[in-house]
Short mmCIF file of C-alpha atoms and ligand atoms in Angstrom, two decimals:
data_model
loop_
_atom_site.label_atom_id
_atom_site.label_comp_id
_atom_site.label_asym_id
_atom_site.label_seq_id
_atom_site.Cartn_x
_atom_site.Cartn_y
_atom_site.Cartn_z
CA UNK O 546 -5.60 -17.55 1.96
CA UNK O 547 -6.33 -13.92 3.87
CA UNK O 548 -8.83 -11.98 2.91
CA UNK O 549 -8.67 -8.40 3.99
CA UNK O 550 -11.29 -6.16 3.78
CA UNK O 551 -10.68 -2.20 3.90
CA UNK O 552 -13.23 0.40 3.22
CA UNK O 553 -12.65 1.64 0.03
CA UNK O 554 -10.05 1.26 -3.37
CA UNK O 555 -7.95 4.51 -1.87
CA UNK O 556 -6.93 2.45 1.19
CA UNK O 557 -6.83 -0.56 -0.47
CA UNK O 558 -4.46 0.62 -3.02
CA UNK O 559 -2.64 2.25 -0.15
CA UNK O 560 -2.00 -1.23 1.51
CA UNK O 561 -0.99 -3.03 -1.07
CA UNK O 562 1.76 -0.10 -2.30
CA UNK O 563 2.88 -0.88 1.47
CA UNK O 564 3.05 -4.16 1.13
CA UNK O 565 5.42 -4.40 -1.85
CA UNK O 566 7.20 -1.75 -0.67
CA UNK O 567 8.38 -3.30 2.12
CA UNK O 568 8.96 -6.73 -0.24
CA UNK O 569 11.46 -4.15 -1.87
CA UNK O 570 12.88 -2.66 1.45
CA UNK O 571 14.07 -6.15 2.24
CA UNK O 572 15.31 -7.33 -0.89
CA UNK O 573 16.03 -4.87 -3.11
CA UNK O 574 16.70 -6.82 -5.75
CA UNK O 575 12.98 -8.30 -5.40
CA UNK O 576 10.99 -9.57 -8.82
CA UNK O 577 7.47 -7.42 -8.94
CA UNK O 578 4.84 -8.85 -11.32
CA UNK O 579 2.52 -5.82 -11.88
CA UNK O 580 -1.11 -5.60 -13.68
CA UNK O 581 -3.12 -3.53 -15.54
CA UNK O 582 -6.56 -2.29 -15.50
CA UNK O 583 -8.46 0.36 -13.75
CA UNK O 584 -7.85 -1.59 -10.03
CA UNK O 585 -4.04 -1.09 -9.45
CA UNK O 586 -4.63 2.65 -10.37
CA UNK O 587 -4.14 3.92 -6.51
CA UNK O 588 -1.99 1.03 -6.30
CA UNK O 589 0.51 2.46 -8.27
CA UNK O 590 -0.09 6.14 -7.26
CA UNK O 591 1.04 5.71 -3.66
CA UNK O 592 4.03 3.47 -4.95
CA UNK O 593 4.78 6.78 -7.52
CA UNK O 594 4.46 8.68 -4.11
CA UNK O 595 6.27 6.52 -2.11
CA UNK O 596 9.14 6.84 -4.46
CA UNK O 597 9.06 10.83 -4.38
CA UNK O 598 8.22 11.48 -0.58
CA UNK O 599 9.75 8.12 1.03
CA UNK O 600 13.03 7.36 -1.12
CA UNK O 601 11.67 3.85 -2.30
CA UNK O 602 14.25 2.69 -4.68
CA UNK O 603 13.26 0.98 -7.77
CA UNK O 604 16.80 0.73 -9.13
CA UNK O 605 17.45 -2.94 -8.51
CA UNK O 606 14.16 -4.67 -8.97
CA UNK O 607 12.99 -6.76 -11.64
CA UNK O 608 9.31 -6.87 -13.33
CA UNK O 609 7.71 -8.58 -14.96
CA UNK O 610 3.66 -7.68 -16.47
CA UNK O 611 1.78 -10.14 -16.61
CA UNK O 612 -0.42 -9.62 -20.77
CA UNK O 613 -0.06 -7.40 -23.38
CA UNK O 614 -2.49 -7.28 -27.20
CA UNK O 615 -1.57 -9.48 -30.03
CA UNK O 616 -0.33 -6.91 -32.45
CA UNK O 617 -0.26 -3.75 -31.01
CA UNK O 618 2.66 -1.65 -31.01
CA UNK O 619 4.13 -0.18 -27.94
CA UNK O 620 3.21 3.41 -28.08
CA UNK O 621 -0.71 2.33 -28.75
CA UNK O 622 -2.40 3.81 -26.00
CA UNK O 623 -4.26 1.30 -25.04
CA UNK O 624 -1.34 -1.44 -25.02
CA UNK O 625 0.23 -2.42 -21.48
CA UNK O 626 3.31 -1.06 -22.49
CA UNK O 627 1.70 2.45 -22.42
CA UNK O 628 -0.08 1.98 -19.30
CA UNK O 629 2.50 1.00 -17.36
CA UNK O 630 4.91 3.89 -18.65
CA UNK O 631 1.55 5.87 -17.42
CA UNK O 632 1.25 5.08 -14.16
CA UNK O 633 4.63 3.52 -12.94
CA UNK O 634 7.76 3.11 -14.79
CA UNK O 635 8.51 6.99 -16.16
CA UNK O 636 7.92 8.35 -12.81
CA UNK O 637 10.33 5.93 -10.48
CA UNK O 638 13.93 4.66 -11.06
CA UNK O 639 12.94 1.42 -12.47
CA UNK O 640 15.77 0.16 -14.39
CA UNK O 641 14.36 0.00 -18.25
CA UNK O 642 16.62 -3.28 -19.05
CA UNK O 643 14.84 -4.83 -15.85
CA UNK O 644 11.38 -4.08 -16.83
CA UNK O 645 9.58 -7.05 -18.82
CA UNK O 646 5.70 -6.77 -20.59
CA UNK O 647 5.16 -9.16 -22.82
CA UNK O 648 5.86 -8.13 -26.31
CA UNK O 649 2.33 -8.05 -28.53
CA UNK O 650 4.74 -7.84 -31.94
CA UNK O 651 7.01 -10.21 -31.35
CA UNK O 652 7.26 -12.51 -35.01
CA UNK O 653 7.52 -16.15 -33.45
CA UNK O 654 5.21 -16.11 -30.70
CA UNK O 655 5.39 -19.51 -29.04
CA UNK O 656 9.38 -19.37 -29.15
CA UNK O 657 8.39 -15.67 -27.23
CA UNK O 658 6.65 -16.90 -24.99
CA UNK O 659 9.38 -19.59 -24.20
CA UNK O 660 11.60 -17.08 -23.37
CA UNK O 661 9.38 -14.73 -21.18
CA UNK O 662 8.88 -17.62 -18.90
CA UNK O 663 13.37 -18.47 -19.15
CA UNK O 664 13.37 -15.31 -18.25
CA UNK O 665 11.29 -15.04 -15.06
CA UNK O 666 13.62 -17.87 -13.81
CA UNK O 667 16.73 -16.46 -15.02
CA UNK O 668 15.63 -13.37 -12.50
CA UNK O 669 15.23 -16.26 -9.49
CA UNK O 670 11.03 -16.41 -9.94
CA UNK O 671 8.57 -13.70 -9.03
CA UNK O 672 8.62 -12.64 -5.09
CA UNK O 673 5.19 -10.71 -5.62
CA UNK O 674 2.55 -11.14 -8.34
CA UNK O 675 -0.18 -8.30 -7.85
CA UNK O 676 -3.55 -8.78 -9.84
CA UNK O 677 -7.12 -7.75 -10.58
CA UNK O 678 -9.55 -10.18 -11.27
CA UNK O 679 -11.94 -9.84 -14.77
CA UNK O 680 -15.74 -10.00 -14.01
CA UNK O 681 -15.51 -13.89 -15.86
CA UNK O 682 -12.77 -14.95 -13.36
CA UNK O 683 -9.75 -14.17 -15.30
CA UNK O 684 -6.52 -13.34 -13.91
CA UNK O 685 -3.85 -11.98 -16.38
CA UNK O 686 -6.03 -12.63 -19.77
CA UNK O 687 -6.14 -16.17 -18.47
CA UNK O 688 -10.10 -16.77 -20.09
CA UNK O 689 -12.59 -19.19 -18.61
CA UNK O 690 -11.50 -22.99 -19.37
CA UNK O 691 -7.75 -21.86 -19.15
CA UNK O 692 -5.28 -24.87 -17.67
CA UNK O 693 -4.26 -24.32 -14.64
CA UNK O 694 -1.53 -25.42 -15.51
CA UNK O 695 -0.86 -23.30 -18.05
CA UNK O 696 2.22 -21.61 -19.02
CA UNK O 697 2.61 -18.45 -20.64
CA UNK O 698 0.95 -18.08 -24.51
CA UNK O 699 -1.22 -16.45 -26.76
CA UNK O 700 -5.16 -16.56 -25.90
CA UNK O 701 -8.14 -15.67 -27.22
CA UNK O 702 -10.27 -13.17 -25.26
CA UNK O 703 -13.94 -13.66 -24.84
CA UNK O 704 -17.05 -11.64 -26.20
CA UNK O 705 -17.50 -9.85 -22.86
CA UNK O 706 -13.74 -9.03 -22.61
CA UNK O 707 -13.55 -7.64 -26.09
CA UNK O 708 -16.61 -5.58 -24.67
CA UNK O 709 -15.29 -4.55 -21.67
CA UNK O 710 -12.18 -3.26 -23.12
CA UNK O 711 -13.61 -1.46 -25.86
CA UNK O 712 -13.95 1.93 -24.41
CA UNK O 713 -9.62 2.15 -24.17
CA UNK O 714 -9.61 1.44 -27.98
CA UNK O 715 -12.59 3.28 -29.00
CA UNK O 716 -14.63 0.71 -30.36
CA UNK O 717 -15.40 -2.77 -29.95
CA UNK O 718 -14.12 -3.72 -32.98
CA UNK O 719 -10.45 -2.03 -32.72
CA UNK O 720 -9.86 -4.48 -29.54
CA UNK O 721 -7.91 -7.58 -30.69
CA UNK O 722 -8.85 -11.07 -30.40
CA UNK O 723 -5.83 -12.12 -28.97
CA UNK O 724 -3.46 -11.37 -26.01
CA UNK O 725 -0.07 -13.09 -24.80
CA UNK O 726 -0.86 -13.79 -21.02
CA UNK O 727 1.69 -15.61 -18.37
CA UNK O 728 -0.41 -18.89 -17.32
CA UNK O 729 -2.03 -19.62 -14.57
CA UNK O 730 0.72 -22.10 -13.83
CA UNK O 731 3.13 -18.98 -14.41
CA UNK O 732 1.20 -17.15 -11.41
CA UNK O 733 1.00 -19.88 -8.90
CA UNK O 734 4.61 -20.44 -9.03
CA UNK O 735 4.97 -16.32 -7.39
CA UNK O 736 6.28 -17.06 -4.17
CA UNK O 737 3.71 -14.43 -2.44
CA UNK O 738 -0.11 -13.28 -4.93
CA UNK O 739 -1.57 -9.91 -3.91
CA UNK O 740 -5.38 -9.98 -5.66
CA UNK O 741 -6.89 -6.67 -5.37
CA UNK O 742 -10.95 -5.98 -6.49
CA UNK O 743 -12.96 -3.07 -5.65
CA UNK O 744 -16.34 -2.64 -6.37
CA UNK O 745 -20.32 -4.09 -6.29
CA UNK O 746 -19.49 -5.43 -10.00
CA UNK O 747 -16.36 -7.69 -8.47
CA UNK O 748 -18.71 -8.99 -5.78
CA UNK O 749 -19.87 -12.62 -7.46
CA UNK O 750 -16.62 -13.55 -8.95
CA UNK O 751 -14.80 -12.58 -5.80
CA UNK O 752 -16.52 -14.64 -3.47
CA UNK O 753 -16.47 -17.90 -6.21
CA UNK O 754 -12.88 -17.53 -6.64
CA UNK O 755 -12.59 -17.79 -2.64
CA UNK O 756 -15.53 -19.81 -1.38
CA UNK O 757 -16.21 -21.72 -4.93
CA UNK O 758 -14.67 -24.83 -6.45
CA UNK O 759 -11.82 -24.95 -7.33
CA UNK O 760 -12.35 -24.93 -11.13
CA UNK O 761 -10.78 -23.94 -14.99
CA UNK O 762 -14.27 -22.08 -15.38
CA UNK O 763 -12.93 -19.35 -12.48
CA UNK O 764 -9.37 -19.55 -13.22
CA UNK O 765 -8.63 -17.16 -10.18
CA UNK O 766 -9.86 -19.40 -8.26
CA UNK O 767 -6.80 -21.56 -8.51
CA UNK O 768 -5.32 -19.23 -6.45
CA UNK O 769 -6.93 -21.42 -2.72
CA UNK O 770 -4.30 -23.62 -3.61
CA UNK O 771 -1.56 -20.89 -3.19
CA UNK O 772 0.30 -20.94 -0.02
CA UNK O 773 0.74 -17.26 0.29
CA UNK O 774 -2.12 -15.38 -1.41
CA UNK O 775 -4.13 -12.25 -0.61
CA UNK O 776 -7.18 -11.26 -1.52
CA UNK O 777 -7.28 -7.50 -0.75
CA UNK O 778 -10.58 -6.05 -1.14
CA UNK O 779 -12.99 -2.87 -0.67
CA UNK O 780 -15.96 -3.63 0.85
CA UNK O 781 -18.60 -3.92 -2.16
CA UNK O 782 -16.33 -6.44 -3.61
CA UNK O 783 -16.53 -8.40 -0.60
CA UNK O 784 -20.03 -8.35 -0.02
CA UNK O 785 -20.76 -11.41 -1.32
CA UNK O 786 -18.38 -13.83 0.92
CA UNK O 787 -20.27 -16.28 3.11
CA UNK O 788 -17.70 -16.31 5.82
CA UNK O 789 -17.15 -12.29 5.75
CA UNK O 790 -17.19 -12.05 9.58
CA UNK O 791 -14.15 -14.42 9.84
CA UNK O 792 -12.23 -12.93 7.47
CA UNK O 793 -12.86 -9.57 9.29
CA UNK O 794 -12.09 -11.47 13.09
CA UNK O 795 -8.92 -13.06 11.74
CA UNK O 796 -7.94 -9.61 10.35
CA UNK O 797 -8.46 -7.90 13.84
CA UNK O 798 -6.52 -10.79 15.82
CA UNK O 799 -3.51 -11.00 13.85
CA UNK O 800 -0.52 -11.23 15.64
CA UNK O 801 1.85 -7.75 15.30
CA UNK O 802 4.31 -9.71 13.53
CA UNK O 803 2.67 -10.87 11.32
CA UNK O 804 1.25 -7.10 10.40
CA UNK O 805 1.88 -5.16 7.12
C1 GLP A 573 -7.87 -6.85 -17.93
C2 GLP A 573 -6.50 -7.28 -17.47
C3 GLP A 573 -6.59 -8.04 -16.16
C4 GLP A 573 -7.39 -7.21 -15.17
C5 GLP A 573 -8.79 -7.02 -15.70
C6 GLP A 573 -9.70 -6.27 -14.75
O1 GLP A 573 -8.59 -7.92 -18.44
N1 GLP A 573 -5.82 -8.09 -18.43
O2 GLP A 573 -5.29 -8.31 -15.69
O3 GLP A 573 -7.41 -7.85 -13.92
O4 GLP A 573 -8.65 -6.28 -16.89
O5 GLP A 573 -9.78 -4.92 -15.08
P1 GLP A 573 -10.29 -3.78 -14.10
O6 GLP A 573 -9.27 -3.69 -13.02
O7 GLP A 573 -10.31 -2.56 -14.95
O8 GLP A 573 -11.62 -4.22 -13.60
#
């Protein structure tokens, strides 16, 4: 695991747009797993911007998102479909055909959910998986108590999460109970994980999904058994890590190839 520490969410966001841009520079034809939520917001703005000041060419990658609401059609504003035509896909030369979100309609779900994971290996297996982390642990909607093990499939979100996504749906009760979410399983097979959390409120559950047990109760914390993970924070998310000074040592003595 790295952990690396910048100042705030802008530069944050800035180095991880780097990063998979240069995963696409040398393969073009990469697989991206994106997220939603207010994290990846800068995230994707520099990408956007890399795209219209820098050339980076979308045309050949594949992505896949990683959740989407049980039930709600594509054009609701709060579905995943609409934020990710929001902040990435009508603004860059994705191809549409190569652009997966889980479908929140589709009639059979488990044979659905089947297929999304066929067809992450049809496209050779995610090369990056970027993610935020919810305040409970969860990465995707991947609740507290999820296997980690688990493949992708329908789950039921929490109280809290209900609550914390109420404000994108209005009300508390317009939120859905359930979501279709790639497993934890699903994530850990990514060949490289890019976490991203910013802010005070991401402190605790960052530093127990690093320096806690391993444990279905913190699902992200699966991710210390992940060969190539990184945890890229701002520094009130990272307050709370024991070994902080490390981290920030290791950061400083990295070799230059090994650099972003
Ligand atoms: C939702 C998403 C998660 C995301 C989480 C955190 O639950 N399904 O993938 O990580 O929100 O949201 P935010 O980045 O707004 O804190």
């Amino acid at each position: 695991m790295e952990v690396i520490i910048q100042p705030d969410a802008e530069s944050a966001g800035l180095l991880a747009a780097r990063i998979v841009a240069s995963v696409i520079r040398d393969k073009p034809h990469a697989v991206v797993g994106f997220p939603t939520g207010s994290t990846p917001i800068p995230f994707y703005a520099h990408l956007v911007r890399m795209h219209r000041e820098e050339g980076l060419d979308f045309s050949r990658i594949t992505t896949f998102n990683l959740d989407e609401f049980v039930g709600l059609p594509h054009d609701h504003p709060a579905s995943y479909h609409a934020y990710m035509d929001k902040h990435l896909i009508r603004h860059v030369n994705v191809a549409r055909d190569r652009v997966h979100i889980p479908d929140g309609m589709a009639a059979d779900i488990p044979s659905y959910c089947r297929k999304y994971e066929d067809d992450i290996r049809t496209a050779g297996g995610i090369d990056i998986q970027i993610l935020g982390i919810g305040p409970d642990g969860h990465i995707g909607f991947n609740e507290p108590t999820s296997s980690l093990g688990s493949r992708t499939r329908i789950k039921t979100l929490t109280r809290q999460t209900r609550r914390d996504n109420a404000v994108e749906f209005g009300s508390e009760d317009k939120v859905p109970f359930h979501v279709l979410t790639m497993g934890v399983g699903t994530i850990l097979d990514s060949r490289m994980i890019l976490l991203l959390a910013f802010g005070a409120k991401k402190a605790e559950i960052v530093a127990r999904t690093v320096e806690g047990p391993v444990a279905a109760l913190v699902p992200a914390s699966a991710l210390q058994l992940h060969p190539q993970t990184v945890f890229l924070l701002d520094e009130p998310a990272a307050a709370g890590l024991s070994k902080i000074d490390y981290y920030r040592y290791v950061y400083e003595h990295k070799p230059d190839w090994q650099k972003y």
